[in-house]
């Protein structure tokens, strides 16, 4: 007798490349595709309206595509463990299929459902398709532990077989004689709910910048490949102000919800490369945007505490400050730094921000300025970011806060200079902070420095219509770098870790040549900073590379995205003195400067900014070659400032 199947959708909200769905219909008499939606969870979870809207649009699109096959999506209200036993009996089910979930809580949930199915005599078929590889094989190849550097991860996957090819899209011919019983009351019982039904107030909700669904995803991937003008030579276009805006070729939310198969993306990139490069084998770095995602999935799969500091074996325990008021100002775009506030406004309105913008706001919240735990930033991203993913979100925040994976804490992103470098005219700020529209470009990144006459002409008085800066960046960043240095010194001392082998010397100022922006201060003419290589907008100091990967990409957005190099750290030659823009000063010697903690709490000191870089001459040639091996990194000596600026746009 032909089995009656249920295919359980969670992620993987698509009909293309869905091997578990294929198994559901194979030789089956009936198939019902279900998605569980807990109305209580909708009202109480830490997920914002944009993410819920995206999910519901994905479900509506999935239902529409199933209708074309004379099937429907069954949206079930309730918890899977409570509802499945009833469905097994009511629908006389003998086969259950679903996509493998690599995350710890997903594995725990699925084990419980498998047990229920076994007790009901239901066969369970699970297929891997949300990741490129079987993560357990990567861990097994690494001696039973997940690799904790991207370079090691690359080495391991280079020893594995290539990812499996995508399977055929579900079609009438694949459905065969399999049917979906649909009642007349299907819409009432199993229809996709509206946002209002879930309790959301949609008054004033703008049109979605990122429409959800597989149909949109497949349209975007074609645009994504067509519009990559760099593909012919696999070069990356320059970063510019437009890179900060949502692109019609962006893919990250669609990969997160599984509307787009990562394997389809992988092989489309492969085919394109071979077509252009005359069948030469593509380097691993071509897939950087997918492999970083895979790297964090691998690191998290056996670590249920991956999203926590306490009890997380790979996370440095840092005594972050608890400062709800400062956290709220950051989350609500009221920091007084237009660059930071514009980014957080875009995030709240649209559900997406450029990966360099993620770096900027994450550094500001954690180790750069506010000294607030990365866990708090992660929660805000979980609420607002369409592509927020448990493994990738937590991993990114640990990375950016120097809590794991990355220890170059002496690089601090300037909340003024970096934005100014990216968008000198300030159009991004004017778009998301209309109150500042009247400021000239000269003052739009630091309006508190504008004369009263300029503020009056702009019809925006700082401290009245727009807040004053909540923190003195130069002082806060100096203090926080010293805090991080002490933490890593203790780790090195008590754990025998060579974590500080690459910490820069003080160069006479106690800060390793650290450069920082101070509101209202400028570098004095004649100041000699030739020992510190830096790009305007990024504070710099000398450092040996950790794992050959300094800046990370975890979203797949516009045509400026990563080409063959994936994610990398670059080194550049020092800028000529005349190219060093104002807005920077050397941090004073920490031994000579005494500032009470009270001062920093007055300034509220206590979740992806330009590329990280170093001064040449610190790392020897052999070490540099070793770092580049397997990472696709070019010879640092060949990297000019111009080239670095172009490469900083590789993944927007």
XYZ file of C-alpha atoms in Angstrom:
652
model
C 0.000 0.000 0.000
C 1.325 3.464 -0.920
C 2.428 5.407 2.167
C 0.723 8.555 3.410
C 3.399 11.191 3.964
C 3.876 14.397 5.908
C 6.658 16.753 4.929
C 7.474 19.067 7.817
C 8.704 22.509 6.722
C 10.849 24.519 9.176
C 13.623 26.234 7.256
C 13.980 25.058 3.673
C 10.819 26.923 2.595
C 11.125 25.960 -1.067
C 10.240 23.385 -3.701
C 13.619 23.482 -5.496
C 16.500 21.365 -4.169
C 14.458 19.891 -1.334
C 15.542 16.233 -0.996
C 13.380 15.569 2.068
C 10.293 16.810 0.194
C 11.256 14.569 -2.720
C 11.318 11.606 -0.331
C 7.865 12.537 0.966
C 6.242 12.196 -2.461
C 8.311 9.227 -3.705
C 5.838 6.399 -4.244
C 3.386 7.996 -1.810
C -0.393 7.905 -2.075
C -0.916 11.190 -0.247
C 1.345 13.998 0.940
C 0.607 16.889 3.238
C 3.141 19.695 3.685
C 2.881 21.202 7.159
C 4.335 24.211 8.939
C 3.832 24.698 12.680
C 3.022 28.165 13.913
C 2.497 28.762 17.593
C 0.272 31.846 18.005
C 1.418 32.252 21.593
C 5.036 32.273 20.437
C 4.228 34.952 17.875
C 3.049 37.288 20.592
C 5.789 36.583 23.103
C 8.929 35.868 21.082
C 11.833 38.201 20.472
C 11.041 38.514 16.755
C 10.036 41.824 15.222
C 7.253 42.571 12.765
C 9.549 42.663 9.714
C 10.790 39.137 10.369
C 7.274 37.850 10.944
C 6.072 39.506 7.750
C 8.939 37.940 5.803
C 8.096 34.499 7.199
C 4.380 34.824 6.394
C 5.211 35.948 2.864
C 7.447 32.882 2.515
C 4.573 30.657 3.617
C 2.105 32.382 1.272
C 4.495 31.908 -1.645
C 5.061 28.273 -0.704
C 1.304 27.676 -0.588
C 0.878 29.379 -3.980
C 3.582 27.182 -5.537
C 2.059 24.040 -4.026
C -1.334 25.014 -5.457
C 0.204 24.817 -8.934
C 0.809 21.122 -8.152
C -2.766 20.655 -6.852
C -1.426 20.619 -3.319
C -1.568 23.057 -0.395
C 0.430 24.098 2.634
C -1.073 23.155 6.004
C -0.219 25.792 8.610
C -0.794 24.071 11.932
C -1.453 26.089 15.094
C 0.351 24.572 18.047
C 3.512 22.759 19.094
C 4.803 19.851 16.965
C 5.181 17.498 19.940
C 1.568 18.140 20.962
C 0.001 17.965 17.504
C 1.912 15.295 15.582
C 0.441 12.280 17.452
C -3.070 13.432 16.485
C -2.088 14.066 12.871
C -0.440 10.644 12.587
C -3.733 9.008 13.553
C -6.137 11.375 11.790
C -4.305 11.279 8.457
C -3.131 7.642 8.777
C 0.465 8.719 8.294
C 3.245 6.183 7.702
C 6.099 8.476 6.580
C 7.456 11.749 7.988
C 10.192 13.711 6.212
C 12.052 16.885 7.107
C 15.297 18.747 6.487
C 18.135 18.174 8.946
C 18.537 20.960 11.506
C 22.138 21.254 12.717
C 21.460 23.562 15.648
C 21.466 22.025 19.144
C 17.875 22.831 20.085
C 16.659 21.742 16.663
C 18.400 18.404 17.109
C 16.811 17.992 20.550
C 13.342 18.822 19.184
C 13.761 16.486 16.230
C 14.903 13.606 18.444
C 11.678 13.952 20.455
C 9.565 13.940 17.281
C 11.415 10.893 15.940
C 10.570 9.085 19.174
C 6.888 10.008 18.834
C 6.905 8.857 15.215
C 8.552 5.555 16.086
C 5.935 4.925 18.756
C 3.245 5.587 16.128
C 4.893 3.308 13.589
C 5.837 6.196 11.294
C 9.004 6.022 9.189
C 11.198 9.140 9.516
C 13.452 10.348 6.675
C 15.830 13.260 7.283
C 17.955 14.897 4.584
C 20.749 17.481 4.749
C 20.096 20.488 2.537
C 20.362 23.652 4.651
C 24.160 23.352 4.668
C 26.614 22.487 1.922
C 28.328 19.768 3.932
C 27.592 17.184 6.577
C 28.887 19.131 9.575
C 29.509 15.964 11.592
C 31.995 14.833 8.938
C 33.920 18.100 9.256
C 34.071 17.658 13.022
C 35.082 14.010 12.702
C 37.866 14.975 10.310
C 39.092 17.478 12.905
C 39.458 14.858 15.636
C 35.980 15.276 17.077
C 36.157 19.023 17.662
C 34.798 21.829 15.465
C 37.489 23.952 13.802
C 37.697 27.365 15.436
C 39.639 29.183 12.735
C 38.386 29.799 9.244
C 41.727 28.712 7.793
C 41.470 25.331 9.505
C 37.869 25.020 8.339
C 38.954 25.640 4.746
C 41.667 23.012 5.068
C 39.160 20.439 6.296
C 36.536 20.995 3.627
C 39.209 20.886 0.930
C 39.657 17.237 1.949
C 35.957 16.457 1.598
C 34.049 15.624 -1.537
C 32.331 18.638 -3.137
C 28.783 19.385 -1.950
C 26.058 17.226 -3.447
C 24.331 18.562 -6.526
C 20.871 20.131 -6.035
C 17.985 17.736 -6.586
C 15.244 18.344 -9.112
C 12.498 20.830 -8.262
C 9.192 19.266 -7.209
C 6.927 19.073 -10.260
C 3.780 17.352 -11.530
C 5.846 14.500 -12.925
C 7.598 13.965 -9.595
C 4.277 14.099 -7.765
C 3.070 11.253 -9.952
C -0.055 9.728 -8.454
C 0.567 11.354 -5.093
C -2.283 13.679 -4.097
C -3.003 16.108 -1.292
C -6.440 15.781 0.338
C -7.777 19.312 0.736
C -11.048 20.114 2.487
C -13.382 22.988 1.675
C -12.528 24.573 5.006
C -8.773 24.386 4.361
C -8.343 28.157 4.393
C -10.055 28.492 7.758
C -8.270 25.568 9.374
C -4.851 25.649 7.745
C -4.472 28.974 5.947
C -1.509 31.316 6.412
C -2.487 33.861 9.076
C -2.128 37.616 8.704
C 0.048 39.818 10.885
C -3.120 41.184 12.494
C -4.234 37.662 13.421
C -0.901 37.208 15.155
C -1.506 40.358 17.165
C 0.705 42.839 15.320
C -0.317 46.445 14.787
C 0.432 47.154 11.129
C -0.755 50.744 11.044
C 1.993 52.772 9.407
C 4.007 49.668 8.495
C 5.867 50.523 5.267
C 6.011 48.222 2.259
C 8.540 45.429 2.644
C 11.952 46.237 1.196
C 12.659 42.488 1.184
C 9.608 40.511 -0.042
C 9.659 36.962 1.289
C 9.406 33.733 -0.647
C 11.056 31.253 -3.006
C 9.763 33.008 -6.121
C 11.470 36.244 -5.126
C 14.633 34.341 -4.145
C 14.961 32.661 -7.539
C 14.451 35.987 -9.293
C 17.102 37.583 -7.124
C 19.758 34.933 -7.670
C 19.524 35.449 -11.423
C 19.826 39.208 -10.933
C 22.644 38.624 -8.468
C 24.707 36.768 -11.051
C 23.708 38.954 -14.004
C 24.584 42.209 -12.257
C 27.968 41.129 -10.997
C 29.913 43.150 -13.524
C 33.088 41.964 -11.823
C 32.379 38.356 -12.723
C 34.280 38.460 -16.010
C 37.529 38.932 -14.106
C 36.180 38.167 -10.644
C 37.071 41.594 -9.378
C 35.169 43.472 -6.726
C 33.671 46.911 -7.263
C 34.407 49.797 -4.975
C 32.471 50.413 -1.816
C 30.291 53.498 -2.055
C 27.274 55.101 -0.429
C 24.865 53.000 -2.521
C 26.430 49.848 -1.100
C 24.816 50.718 2.231
C 21.302 50.467 0.784
C 19.245 47.314 0.303
C 19.853 45.811 -3.119
C 17.405 43.937 -5.382
C 20.137 41.306 -5.715
C 20.532 40.686 -1.972
C 20.182 37.059 -0.905
C 20.916 36.754 2.816
C 17.331 36.541 4.202
C 16.428 33.996 1.532
C 19.323 31.739 2.466
C 18.464 32.076 6.154
C 14.841 30.951 5.664
C 15.803 28.398 3.043
C 13.805 30.073 0.256
C 17.038 29.754 -1.691
C 19.141 26.601 -1.624
C 22.762 27.195 -0.654
C 23.696 24.313 -2.955
C 21.935 25.951 -5.890
C 23.846 29.168 -5.165
C 27.108 27.208 -4.845
C 26.765 25.437 -8.175
C 25.523 28.507 -10.039
C 28.679 30.289 -8.885
C 30.731 27.282 -9.946
C 29.159 27.113 -13.401
C 29.622 30.833 -13.931
C 33.277 30.719 -12.920
C 34.023 27.788 -15.207
C 32.226 29.437 -18.087
C 34.244 32.620 -17.695
C 37.538 30.988 -16.797
C 37.339 28.298 -19.468
C 36.679 25.323 -17.202
C 39.420 26.054 -14.673
C 38.655 24.873 -11.154
C 37.280 27.614 -8.913
C 39.132 28.361 -5.666
C 37.476 27.783 -2.299
C 37.511 31.527 -1.757
C 34.887 31.944 -4.506
C 32.350 30.570 -2.029
C 33.441 32.723 0.902
C 29.991 34.101 1.588
C 28.586 30.573 1.893
C 31.555 29.086 3.725
C 31.498 31.604 6.586
C 27.900 30.589 7.194
C 29.001 26.955 7.163
C 31.906 27.722 9.517
C 29.615 29.104 12.222
C 27.086 26.288 11.784
C 29.923 23.826 12.376
C 31.194 25.683 15.446
C 27.693 25.790 16.971
C 26.207 22.393 16.161
C 27.350 20.620 19.341
C 27.407 23.660 21.625
C 23.991 24.513 23.127
C 25.641 27.448 24.958
C 26.951 28.963 21.734
C 24.727 32.032 22.183
C 25.842 32.618 25.792
C 29.031 33.811 27.425
C 28.625 31.794 30.611
C 29.150 28.092 30.132
C 30.343 28.538 26.563
C 33.700 26.749 26.234
C 34.877 28.845 23.279
C 33.874 32.267 24.626
C 36.152 34.540 26.638
C 34.477 35.633 29.868
C 34.538 39.417 29.822
C 33.101 41.499 32.686
C 30.794 43.581 30.518
C 28.859 46.449 32.066
C 25.109 46.240 32.605
C 23.733 49.533 31.337
C 20.083 49.280 30.195
C 19.893 52.998 29.469
C 22.911 52.949 27.157
C 21.700 49.733 25.507
C 18.315 51.340 24.795
C 19.953 54.412 23.254
C 21.973 52.156 20.948
C 18.991 49.992 19.973
C 16.682 52.976 19.473
C 19.164 55.013 17.415
C 19.688 57.711 20.040
C 23.449 57.523 20.578
C 24.129 61.010 19.216
C 26.472 59.580 16.566
C 24.665 59.993 13.216
C 26.539 57.125 11.527
C 25.531 54.670 14.257
C 21.977 56.004 14.558
C 21.348 55.923 10.803
C 22.429 52.269 10.679
C 20.199 51.289 13.595
C 17.279 53.194 12.037
C 17.737 51.324 8.763
C 17.858 48.032 10.674
C 14.609 48.752 12.512
C 12.785 50.032 9.421
C 13.950 47.525 6.816
C 15.387 44.494 8.621
C 18.788 44.611 6.944
C 22.090 46.496 7.149
C 25.325 46.183 5.191
C 27.878 43.838 6.748
C 30.327 46.696 7.370
C 27.526 48.598 9.097
C 27.026 45.542 11.323
C 30.674 45.720 12.248
C 30.388 49.406 13.100
C 27.400 49.134 15.437
C 28.653 45.903 17.039
C 32.027 47.396 17.854
C 30.370 50.546 19.214
C 28.115 48.571 21.555
C 30.748 46.160 22.850
C 34.491 46.656 22.979
C 34.615 50.000 21.173
C 32.535 52.411 23.231
C 29.737 51.170 25.483
C 31.304 47.974 26.913
C 27.952 46.187 26.839
C 27.756 42.422 26.331
C 27.556 41.017 22.817
C 24.614 38.926 24.030
C 22.506 42.083 24.265
C 23.396 43.122 20.741
C 22.690 39.628 19.484
C 19.170 39.810 20.942
C 18.465 43.094 19.160
C 19.680 41.622 15.875
C 17.559 38.532 16.508
C 14.526 40.775 16.801
C 15.187 43.068 13.862
C 17.494 41.395 11.343
C 15.767 39.369 8.632
C 18.779 37.125 8.116
C 19.472 36.613 11.833
C 20.314 32.967 12.328
C 21.043 31.405 15.726
C 24.491 30.065 14.842
C 25.623 32.858 12.550
C 24.240 35.669 14.690
C 25.887 34.435 17.895
C 29.131 33.593 16.110
C 29.286 37.017 14.478
C 28.782 38.817 17.771
C 31.427 36.750 19.544
C 33.791 37.523 16.694
C 33.116 41.250 16.544
C 33.360 41.669 20.317
C 36.658 39.723 20.383
C 35.021 37.118 22.621
C 35.962 34.243 20.317
C 37.529 33.464 16.931
C 39.243 36.851 16.716
C 41.488 38.644 19.206
C 42.640 41.842 17.497
C 40.881 43.998 20.052
C 43.201 46.949 19.453
C 41.407 47.707 16.180
C 38.550 50.029 17.006
C 36.110 51.426 14.488
C 35.563 55.140 14.484
C 31.851 56.076 14.668
C 32.593 59.240 12.681
C 35.532 58.700 10.352
C 34.488 55.341 8.923
C 31.095 56.566 7.780
C 32.605 59.741 6.414
C 35.055 57.725 4.371
C 32.305 55.509 2.957
C 29.773 58.237 2.200
C 31.519 61.637 2.299
C 28.392 63.574 1.411
C 26.309 61.980 4.171
C 23.431 60.895 1.923
C 22.921 57.717 3.958
C 22.485 59.768 7.130
C 20.083 62.193 5.467
C 17.986 59.268 4.235
C 17.511 57.656 7.639
C 17.867 60.674 9.944
C 15.809 63.433 8.257
C 16.320 65.683 11.269
C 19.950 66.122 10.163
C 19.201 66.772 6.498
C 20.018 70.446 6.750
C 23.612 69.948 7.911
C 26.380 70.417 5.363
C 28.567 67.396 4.628
C 31.363 68.934 6.699
C 29.377 68.507 9.928
C 26.831 65.786 9.238
C 28.925 63.063 10.893
C 29.790 65.207 13.917
C 27.016 67.813 14.134
C 27.952 68.690 17.718
C 31.030 70.406 16.245
C 28.916 72.625 13.989
C 28.752 76.312 15.020
C 25.452 77.446 16.487
C 24.718 79.389 13.314
C 25.053 76.209 11.225
C 22.801 74.278 13.614
C 20.228 77.044 13.494
C 20.322 77.137 9.691
C 19.876 73.356 9.660
C 16.878 73.769 12.002
C 18.425 71.196 14.301
C 20.002 72.202 17.592
C 22.185 69.428 18.983
C 20.958 68.488 22.436
C 17.438 69.656 21.575
C 16.348 68.168 18.256
C 19.048 65.506 18.063
C 20.983 64.112 21.039
C 24.517 64.984 21.974
C 27.054 62.134 21.723
C 26.391 59.707 24.570
C 30.060 58.862 24.961
C 33.479 60.430 24.390
C 34.749 57.960 21.799
C 38.488 58.544 22.149
C 38.436 58.158 25.924
C 36.006 55.243 25.940
C 37.867 53.307 23.260
C 41.206 53.880 25.017
C 39.818 52.571 28.289
C 38.150 49.589 26.629
C 41.246 48.592 24.692
C 43.162 48.614 27.960
C 40.457 46.477 29.560
C 40.639 43.949 26.738
C 44.415 43.919 26.893
C 44.322 43.077 30.597
C 41.775 40.302 30.011
C 43.891 38.698 27.310
C 47.049 39.080 29.392
C 45.331 37.149 32.184
C 44.252 34.471 29.725
C 47.794 34.161 28.455
C 49.195 33.984 31.965
C 46.793 31.415 33.406
C 46.036 29.298 30.372
C 49.407 29.433 28.708
C 47.853 30.812 25.536
C 49.934 32.883 23.193
C 47.038 35.223 22.602
C 49.098 38.347 23.070
C 51.971 37.364 20.822
C 50.594 39.785 18.283
C 49.734 42.667 20.604
C 51.505 45.770 19.303
C 54.233 47.462 21.242
C 53.273 50.704 22.925
C 55.460 52.818 20.612
C 55.889 55.251 23.435
C 52.231 56.098 23.901
C 50.980 53.101 25.822
C 48.405 52.235 23.210
C 50.179 50.390 20.451
C 49.832 53.326 18.107
C 46.071 53.185 18.506
C 44.275 55.953 16.723
C 40.883 57.103 17.864
C 38.384 59.804 17.079
C 37.528 62.321 19.726
C 34.476 64.554 19.336
C 35.674 68.093 18.901
C 39.336 67.138 18.597
C 41.494 66.993 15.517
C 44.981 65.783 14.860
C 47.350 68.664 15.317
C 49.338 69.757 12.281
C 52.776 68.251 12.322
C 51.851 65.336 14.545
C 53.950 62.399 13.487
C 51.849 59.289 13.052
C 53.952 57.708 10.368
C 54.371 54.665 12.589
C 50.664 53.901 12.412
C 49.228 52.739 9.139
C 45.565 53.577 8.987
C 42.778 54.219 6.586
C 40.470 57.110 7.488
C 37.567 55.662 9.380
C 39.466 52.756 10.867
C 41.805 52.941 13.799
C 44.947 50.964 13.185
C 47.996 49.467 14.833
C 50.605 46.852 14.135
C 49.574 43.269 14.674
C 50.342 39.766 13.545
C 47.479 38.068 11.811
C 45.396 35.621 13.833
C 43.921 33.196 11.326
C 44.353 35.065 8.091
C 40.779 36.312 8.126
C 40.070 39.690 9.594
C 36.734 40.876 8.306
C 33.789 38.541 8.008
C 30.878 38.294 5.632
C 27.701 36.724 6.828
C 25.121 38.186 4.538
C 24.709 37.915 0.814
C 23.384 41.139 -0.408
C 24.353 43.234 -3.406
C 26.536 43.103 -6.446
C 29.418 44.385 -4.341
C 29.582 41.030 -2.588
C 32.521 38.796 -2.203
C 34.078 37.416 -5.286
C 36.860 34.860 -5.220
C 38.556 35.963 -2.032
C 35.678 35.379 0.367
C 36.625 37.043 3.622
C 40.106 38.223 4.346
C 42.242 40.575 6.322
C 44.300 43.027 4.325
C 47.491 44.873 5.124
C 48.203 48.221 3.545
C 51.096 50.594 3.350
C 50.832 53.724 5.515
C 48.965 56.552 3.870
C 51.058 59.557 2.966
C 50.805 62.136 5.706
C 48.792 64.498 3.512
C 46.160 61.780 2.990
C 45.536 61.295 6.696
C 42.269 63.030 7.321
C 41.540 64.893 10.500
C 39.345 63.355 13.156
C 42.059 61.196 14.701
C 44.530 61.556 17.488
C 46.936 59.323 19.297
C 45.480 57.921 22.484
C 47.439 59.252 25.473
C 49.726 57.006 27.436
C 47.487 54.997 29.737
C 50.113 55.147 32.468
C 50.126 58.919 32.423
C 46.397 59.434 32.057
C 44.202 58.771 35.068
C 40.468 58.967 34.632
C 38.002 57.772 37.204
C 35.479 55.096 36.296
C 32.812 57.578 37.263
C 33.706 59.706 34.253
C 33.106 56.809 31.947
C 29.814 55.933 33.506
C 28.753 59.541 33.022
C 29.429 58.956 29.350
C 27.642 55.592 29.448
C 30.823 53.599 29.025
C 30.340 50.346 30.528
C 25.386 42.828 17.971
C 28.742 43.512 10.992
C 33.456 48.756 9.601
C 36.164 48.958 7.147
C 38.668 46.201 6.732
C 41.041 45.402 9.533
C 44.642 45.932 8.659
C 48.157 46.054 10.019
C 51.399 47.836 9.564
C 53.954 45.965 7.523
C 57.055 44.484 9.080
C 55.498 42.800 12.101
C 54.868 39.410 10.611
C 57.750 37.684 8.881
C 57.619 36.542 5.280
C 57.322 32.882 6.216
C 54.416 33.553 8.568
C 52.671 35.673 5.949
C 53.042 32.925 3.374
C 51.747 30.393 5.888
C 48.730 32.544 6.630
C 47.923 32.963 2.961
C 48.235 29.258 2.277
C 44.747 27.881 1.859
C 43.049 31.211 2.428
C 43.324 32.723 -1.016
C 45.013 35.786 0.443
C 47.289 37.755 -1.804
C 50.727 39.006 -0.947
C 50.144 41.877 1.481
C 53.045 43.770 -0.009
C 51.115 44.095 -3.229
C 48.073 45.647 -1.552
C 47.829 49.347 -2.164
C 45.455 51.631 -0.336
C 43.451 51.995 -3.546
C 43.127 48.223 -3.839
C 42.067 47.881 -0.227
C 39.320 50.422 -0.697
C 38.038 48.451 -3.657
C 38.170 45.159 -1.774
C 36.354 46.584 1.209
C 33.233 46.438 -0.952
C 33.571 42.786 -1.737
C 30.610 41.741 0.378
C 27.920 44.284 1.098
